[in-house]
Coordinates of C-alpha atoms and ligand atoms in Angstrom, one line a residue:
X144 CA 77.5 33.5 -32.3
X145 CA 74.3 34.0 -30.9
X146 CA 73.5 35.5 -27.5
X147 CA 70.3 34.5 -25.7
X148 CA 69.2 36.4 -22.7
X149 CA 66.5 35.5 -20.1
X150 CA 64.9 33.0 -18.2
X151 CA 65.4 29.3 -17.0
X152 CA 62.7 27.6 -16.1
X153 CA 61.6 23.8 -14.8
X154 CA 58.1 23.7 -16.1
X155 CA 56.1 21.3 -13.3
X156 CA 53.6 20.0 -15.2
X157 CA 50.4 18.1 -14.2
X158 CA 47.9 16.3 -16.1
X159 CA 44.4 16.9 -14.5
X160 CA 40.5 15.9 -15.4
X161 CA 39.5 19.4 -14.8
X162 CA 40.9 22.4 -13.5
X163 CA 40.2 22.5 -9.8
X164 CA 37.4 24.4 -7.8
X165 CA 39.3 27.0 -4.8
X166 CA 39.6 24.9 -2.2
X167 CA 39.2 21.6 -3.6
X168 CA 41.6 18.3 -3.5
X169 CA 41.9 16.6 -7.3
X170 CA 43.9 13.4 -8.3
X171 CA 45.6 14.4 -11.2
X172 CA 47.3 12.2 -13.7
X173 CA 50.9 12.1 -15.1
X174 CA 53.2 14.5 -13.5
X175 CA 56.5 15.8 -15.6
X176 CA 59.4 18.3 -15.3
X177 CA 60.1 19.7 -18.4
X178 CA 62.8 22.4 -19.0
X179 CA 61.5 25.7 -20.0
X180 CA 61.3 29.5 -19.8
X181 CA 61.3 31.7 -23.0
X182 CA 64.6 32.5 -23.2
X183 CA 65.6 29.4 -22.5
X184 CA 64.0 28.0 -25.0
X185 CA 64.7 30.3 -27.4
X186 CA 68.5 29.3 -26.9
X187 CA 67.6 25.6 -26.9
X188 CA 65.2 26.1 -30.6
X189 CA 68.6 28.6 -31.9
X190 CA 70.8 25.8 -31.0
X191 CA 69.2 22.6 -32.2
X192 CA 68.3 24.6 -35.7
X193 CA 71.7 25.7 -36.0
X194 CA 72.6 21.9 -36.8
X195 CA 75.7 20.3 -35.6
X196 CA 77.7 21.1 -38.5
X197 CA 81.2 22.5 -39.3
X198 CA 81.1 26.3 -38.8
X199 CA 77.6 26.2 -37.4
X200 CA 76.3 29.3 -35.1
X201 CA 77.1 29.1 -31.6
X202 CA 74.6 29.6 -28.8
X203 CA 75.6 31.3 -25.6
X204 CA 72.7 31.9 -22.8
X205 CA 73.0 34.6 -20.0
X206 CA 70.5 34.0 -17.1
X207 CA 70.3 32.6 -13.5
X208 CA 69.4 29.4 -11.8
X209 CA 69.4 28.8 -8.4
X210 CA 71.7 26.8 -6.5
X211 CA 68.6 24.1 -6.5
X212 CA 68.2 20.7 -7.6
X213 CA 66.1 22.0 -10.9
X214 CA 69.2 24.6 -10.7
X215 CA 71.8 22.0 -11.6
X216 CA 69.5 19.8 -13.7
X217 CA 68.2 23.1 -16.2
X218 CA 72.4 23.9 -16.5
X219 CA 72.7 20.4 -17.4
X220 CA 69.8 20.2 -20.2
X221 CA 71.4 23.3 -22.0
X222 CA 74.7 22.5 -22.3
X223 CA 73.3 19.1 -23.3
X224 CA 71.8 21.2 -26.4
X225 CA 75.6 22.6 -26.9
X226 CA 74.8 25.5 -25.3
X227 CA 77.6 27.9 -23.6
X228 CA 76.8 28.5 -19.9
X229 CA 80.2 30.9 -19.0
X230 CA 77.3 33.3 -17.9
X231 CA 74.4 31.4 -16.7
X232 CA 74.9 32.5 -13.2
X233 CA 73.7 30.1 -10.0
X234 CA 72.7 32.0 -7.2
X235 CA 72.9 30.7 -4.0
X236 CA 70.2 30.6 -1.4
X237 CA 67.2 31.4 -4.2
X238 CA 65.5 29.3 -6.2
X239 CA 65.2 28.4 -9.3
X240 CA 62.5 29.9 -11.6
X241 CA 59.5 27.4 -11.8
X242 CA 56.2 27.1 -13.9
X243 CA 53.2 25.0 -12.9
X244 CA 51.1 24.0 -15.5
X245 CA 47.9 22.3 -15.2
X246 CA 46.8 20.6 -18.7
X247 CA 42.9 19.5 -18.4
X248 CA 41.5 16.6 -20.5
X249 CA 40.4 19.3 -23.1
X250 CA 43.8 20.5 -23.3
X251 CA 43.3 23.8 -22.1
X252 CA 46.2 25.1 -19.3
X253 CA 46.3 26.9 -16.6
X254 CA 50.0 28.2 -15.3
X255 CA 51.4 30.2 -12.4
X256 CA 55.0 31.4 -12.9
X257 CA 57.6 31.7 -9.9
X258 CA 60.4 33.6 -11.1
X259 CA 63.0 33.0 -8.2
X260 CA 66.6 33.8 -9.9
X261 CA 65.3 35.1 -12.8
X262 CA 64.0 38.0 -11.1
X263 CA 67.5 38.4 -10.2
X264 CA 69.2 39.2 -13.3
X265 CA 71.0 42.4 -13.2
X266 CA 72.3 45.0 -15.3
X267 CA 75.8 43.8 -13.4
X268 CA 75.3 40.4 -14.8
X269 CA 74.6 41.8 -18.1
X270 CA 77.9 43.8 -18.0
X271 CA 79.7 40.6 -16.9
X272 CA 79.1 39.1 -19.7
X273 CA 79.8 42.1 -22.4
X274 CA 82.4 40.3 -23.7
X275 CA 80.3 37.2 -24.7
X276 CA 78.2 39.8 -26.1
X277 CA 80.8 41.1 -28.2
X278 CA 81.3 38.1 -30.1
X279 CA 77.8 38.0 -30.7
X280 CA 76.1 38.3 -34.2
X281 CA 72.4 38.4 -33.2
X282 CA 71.0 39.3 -29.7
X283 CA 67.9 37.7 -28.2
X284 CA 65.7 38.8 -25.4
X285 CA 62.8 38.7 -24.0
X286 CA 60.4 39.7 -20.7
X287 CA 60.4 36.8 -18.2
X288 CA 63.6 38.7 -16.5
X289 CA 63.4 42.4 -14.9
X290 CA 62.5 45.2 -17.6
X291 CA 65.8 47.5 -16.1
X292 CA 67.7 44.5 -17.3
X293 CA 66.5 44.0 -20.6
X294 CA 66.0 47.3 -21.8
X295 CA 70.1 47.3 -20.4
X296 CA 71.1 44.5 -22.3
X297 CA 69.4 45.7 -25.3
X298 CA 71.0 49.1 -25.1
X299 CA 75.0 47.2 -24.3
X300 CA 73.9 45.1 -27.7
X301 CA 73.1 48.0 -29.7
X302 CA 75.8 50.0 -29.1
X303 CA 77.7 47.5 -29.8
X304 CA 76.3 46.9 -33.0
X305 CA 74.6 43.5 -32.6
X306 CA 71.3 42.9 -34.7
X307 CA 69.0 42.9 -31.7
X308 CA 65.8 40.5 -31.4
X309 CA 63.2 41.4 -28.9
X310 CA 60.2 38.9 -28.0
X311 CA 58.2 41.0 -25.8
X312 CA 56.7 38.4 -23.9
X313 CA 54.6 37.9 -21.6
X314 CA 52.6 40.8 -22.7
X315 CA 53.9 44.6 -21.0
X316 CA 54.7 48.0 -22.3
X317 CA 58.0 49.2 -23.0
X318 CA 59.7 52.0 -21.7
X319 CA 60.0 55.1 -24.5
X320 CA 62.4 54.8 -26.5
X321 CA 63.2 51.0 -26.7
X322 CA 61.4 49.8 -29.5
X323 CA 64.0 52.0 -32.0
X324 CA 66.8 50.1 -30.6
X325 CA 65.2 46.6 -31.9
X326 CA 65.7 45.2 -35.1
X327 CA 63.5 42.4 -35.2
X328 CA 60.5 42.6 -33.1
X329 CA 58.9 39.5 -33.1
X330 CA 55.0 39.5 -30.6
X331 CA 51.9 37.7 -30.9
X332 CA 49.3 39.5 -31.6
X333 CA 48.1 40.1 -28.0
X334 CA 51.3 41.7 -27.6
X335 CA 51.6 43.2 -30.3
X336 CA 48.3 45.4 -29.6
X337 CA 49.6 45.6 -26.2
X338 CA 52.7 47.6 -27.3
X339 CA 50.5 49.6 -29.8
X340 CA 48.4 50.3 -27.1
X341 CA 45.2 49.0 -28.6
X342 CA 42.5 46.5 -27.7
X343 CA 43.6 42.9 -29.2
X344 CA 39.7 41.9 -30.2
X345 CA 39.4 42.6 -33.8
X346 CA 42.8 44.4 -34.3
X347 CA 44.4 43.5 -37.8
X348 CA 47.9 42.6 -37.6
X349 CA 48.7 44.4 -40.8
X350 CA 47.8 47.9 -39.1
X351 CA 49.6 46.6 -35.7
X352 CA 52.8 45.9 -37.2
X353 CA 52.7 49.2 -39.2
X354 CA 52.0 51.0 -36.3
X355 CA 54.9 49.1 -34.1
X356 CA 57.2 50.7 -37.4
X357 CA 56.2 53.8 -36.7
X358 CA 56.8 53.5 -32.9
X359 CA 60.6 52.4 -33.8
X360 CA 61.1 49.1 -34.9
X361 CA 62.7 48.7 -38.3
X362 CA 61.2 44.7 -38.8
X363 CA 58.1 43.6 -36.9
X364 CA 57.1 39.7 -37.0
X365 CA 53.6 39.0 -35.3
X366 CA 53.2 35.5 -35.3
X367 CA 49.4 34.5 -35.6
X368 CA 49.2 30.6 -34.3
X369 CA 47.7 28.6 -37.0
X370 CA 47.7 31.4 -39.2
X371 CA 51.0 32.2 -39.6
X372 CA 53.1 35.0 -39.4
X373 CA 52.5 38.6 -40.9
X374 CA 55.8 40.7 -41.4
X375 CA 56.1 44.0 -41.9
X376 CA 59.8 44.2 -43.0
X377 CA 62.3 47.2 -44.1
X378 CA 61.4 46.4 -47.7
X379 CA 57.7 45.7 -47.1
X380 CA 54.4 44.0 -46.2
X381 CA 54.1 40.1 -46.3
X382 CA 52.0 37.4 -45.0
X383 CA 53.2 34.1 -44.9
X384 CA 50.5 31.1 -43.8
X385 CA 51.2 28.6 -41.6
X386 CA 52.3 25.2 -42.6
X387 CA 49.3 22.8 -41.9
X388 CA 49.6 20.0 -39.4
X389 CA 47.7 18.6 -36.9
X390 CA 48.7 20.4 -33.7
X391 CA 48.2 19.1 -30.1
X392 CA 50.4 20.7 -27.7
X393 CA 51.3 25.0 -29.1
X394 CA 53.6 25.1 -26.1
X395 CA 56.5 26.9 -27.0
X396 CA 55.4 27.0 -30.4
X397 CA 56.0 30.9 -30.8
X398 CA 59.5 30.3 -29.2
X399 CA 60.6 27.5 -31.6
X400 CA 59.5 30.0 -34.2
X401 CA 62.1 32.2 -33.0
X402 CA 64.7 29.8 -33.0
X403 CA 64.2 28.8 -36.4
X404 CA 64.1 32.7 -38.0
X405 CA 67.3 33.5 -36.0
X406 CA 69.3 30.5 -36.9
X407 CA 68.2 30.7 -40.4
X408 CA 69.5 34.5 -40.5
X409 CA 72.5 33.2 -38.5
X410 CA 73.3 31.2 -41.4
X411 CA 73.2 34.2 -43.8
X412 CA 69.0 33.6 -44.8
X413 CA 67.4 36.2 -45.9
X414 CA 64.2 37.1 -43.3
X415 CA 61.7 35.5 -46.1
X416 CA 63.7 32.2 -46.1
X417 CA 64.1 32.7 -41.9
X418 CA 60.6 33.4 -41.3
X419 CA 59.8 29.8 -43.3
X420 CA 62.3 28.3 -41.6
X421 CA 61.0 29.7 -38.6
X422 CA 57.4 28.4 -39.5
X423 CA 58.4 25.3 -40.0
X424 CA 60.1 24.3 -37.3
X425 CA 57.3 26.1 -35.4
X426 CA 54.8 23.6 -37.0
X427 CA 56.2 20.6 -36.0
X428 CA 56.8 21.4 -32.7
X429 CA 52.9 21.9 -32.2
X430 CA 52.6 18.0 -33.0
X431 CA 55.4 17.4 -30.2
X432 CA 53.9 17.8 -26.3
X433 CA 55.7 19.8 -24.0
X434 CA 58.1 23.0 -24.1
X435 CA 62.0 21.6 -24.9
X436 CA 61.0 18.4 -25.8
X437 CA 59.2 19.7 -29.0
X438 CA 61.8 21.5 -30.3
X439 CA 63.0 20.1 -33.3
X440 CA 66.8 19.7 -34.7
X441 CA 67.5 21.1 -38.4
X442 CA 67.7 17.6 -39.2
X443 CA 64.8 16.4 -38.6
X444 CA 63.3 19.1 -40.8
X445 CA 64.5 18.7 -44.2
Ligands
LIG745 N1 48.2 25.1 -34.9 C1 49.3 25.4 -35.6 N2 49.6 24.9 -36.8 C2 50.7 25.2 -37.5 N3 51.6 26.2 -37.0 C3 51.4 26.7 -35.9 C4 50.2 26.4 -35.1 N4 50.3 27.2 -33.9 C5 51.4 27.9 -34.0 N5 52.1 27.6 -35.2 C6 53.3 28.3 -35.6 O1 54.0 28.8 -34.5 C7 54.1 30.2 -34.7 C8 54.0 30.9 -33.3 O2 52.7 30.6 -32.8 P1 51.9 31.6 -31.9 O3 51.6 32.8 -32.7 O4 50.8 30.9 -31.3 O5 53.1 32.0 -30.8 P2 52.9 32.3 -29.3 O6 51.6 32.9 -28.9 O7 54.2 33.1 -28.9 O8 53.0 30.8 -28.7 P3 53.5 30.2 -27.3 O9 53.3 31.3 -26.3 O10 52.6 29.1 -27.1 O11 54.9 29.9 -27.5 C9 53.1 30.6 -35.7 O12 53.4 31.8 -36.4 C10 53.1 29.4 -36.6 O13 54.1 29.5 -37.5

């Protein structure tokens, strides 16, 4: 099984002509809600490349909703994807977590995050749900819930003995000490030189993963957009390039990406074969708009 945990999100999004001056009225176009949050996704992009076949992985999810209409509706869209909810916990009298994105006519965004109940997650909801965790293979987190819970869950995982997957995103430091409890730390490269604690312009990824090794993580993964992914694993440096494609919405792309590496080693890959599975999967949801709706099943891969 694999255990996802972090946010839930309804992503409001709103097609404009241009961003908006302060304190101006626009007509905007088309107006969508689209399930999101990272670690939602990341359970939706674990599930769907897991495949539906006989003694495929499991996904379980531990996060909040509120007890909201979008509360109900994101419940609904995960275990529509298969996904176990036992510990997806609704909250009454908060709401849900919400994005608003604004997407110009040049395609460039603009998005405020609410957190509502993800802000909520607890260490208490975390040790509720140890014994999902227990029959957990891989672990996967992320920072869109509070850093006391995270850096909680990850330590419940580890000494358990889970493989533990950290996506350290959005962008923050890390308390001392965490990073040698991950196994697979997979940023971008702004976050990436954010944990190294460097600038991002001009920093090489090569010299950011090595010095994220040397900070604790045995496997770092910074995925580079369009230019791949460079991996700085237990056995050594690679650089993989992305698959080509013509891309018109990255939403999501880095989470898809995720999804992909952890079903494939799921499924007994090695992290080579995962990372290209990752990749592609990654590449075809940058041709798809939109955060779960680009997310690709295993079969429409291969
Ligand atoms: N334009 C692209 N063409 C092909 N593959 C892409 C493109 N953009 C992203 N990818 C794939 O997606 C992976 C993740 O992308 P990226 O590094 O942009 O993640 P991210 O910054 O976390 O993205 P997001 O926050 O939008 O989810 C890349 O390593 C690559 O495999």
């Amino acid at each position: 099984m694999i255990v996802v945990i972090g946010s839930i999100n309804m992503d409001l999004v709103l097609r404009v002509p241009r961003m908006p001056l302060p304190g101006e009225t626009l007509t905007g176009g088309a107006f969508r809600t689209i399930p999101g949050g990272k670690g939602a996704n990341q359970a939706v992009a674990c599930a769907r490349m897991s495949g539906k076949v006989a003694g495929a992985q499991q996904v379980a999810m531990v996060g909040c909703v509120g007890d909201d209409a979008f509360g109900a509706t994101l419940r609904a869209a995960l275990v529509g994807d298969g996904i176990i909810d036992s510990h997806i916990t609704t909250l009454p009298g908060v709401a849900s977590g919400i994005a608003s994105i604004l997407v110009d006519d040049n395609g460039q965004n603009s998005i405020v995050i609410a957190g509502g109940a993800n802000d909520l997650l607890s260490p208490a909801h975390i040790d509720a749900a140890q014994g999902l965790i227990e029959q957990a293979d891989i672990v996967v987190l992320q920072l869109e819930t509070p850093m006391d819970t995270v850096v909680h869950a990850i330590k419940l995982a580890r000494s358990l003995g889970k493989t533990v997957v950290l996506n350290p995103a959005p962008a923050a430091s890390l308390p001392d000490g965490v990073l040698e409890l991950v196994d697979y730390l997979i940023p971008n490269e702004i976050e990436a030189a954010m944990l190294a604690g460097v600038s991002p312009d001009g920093a090489d990824a090569k010299a950011l993963a090595a010095a994220l090794q040397k900070l604790g993580s045995d496997n770092v993964i910074i995925t580079l957009g369009s230019k791949g992914v460079h991996a700085a694993l237990y056995g050594g440096d690679y650089t993989f390039p992305a698959e080509v494609v013509q891309a018109v919405d990255t939403t999501a792309a880095g989470d898809t990406f995720i999804g992909g590496f952890v079903a494939g080693l799921a499924s007994g890959m090695d992290e080579a074969e995962s990372i290209q599975q990752g990749q592609r999967a990654a590449a075809w949801s940058v041709t798809k708009p939109g955060a779960q709706t680009s997310i690709p099943h295993l079969h429409e891969l291969f």
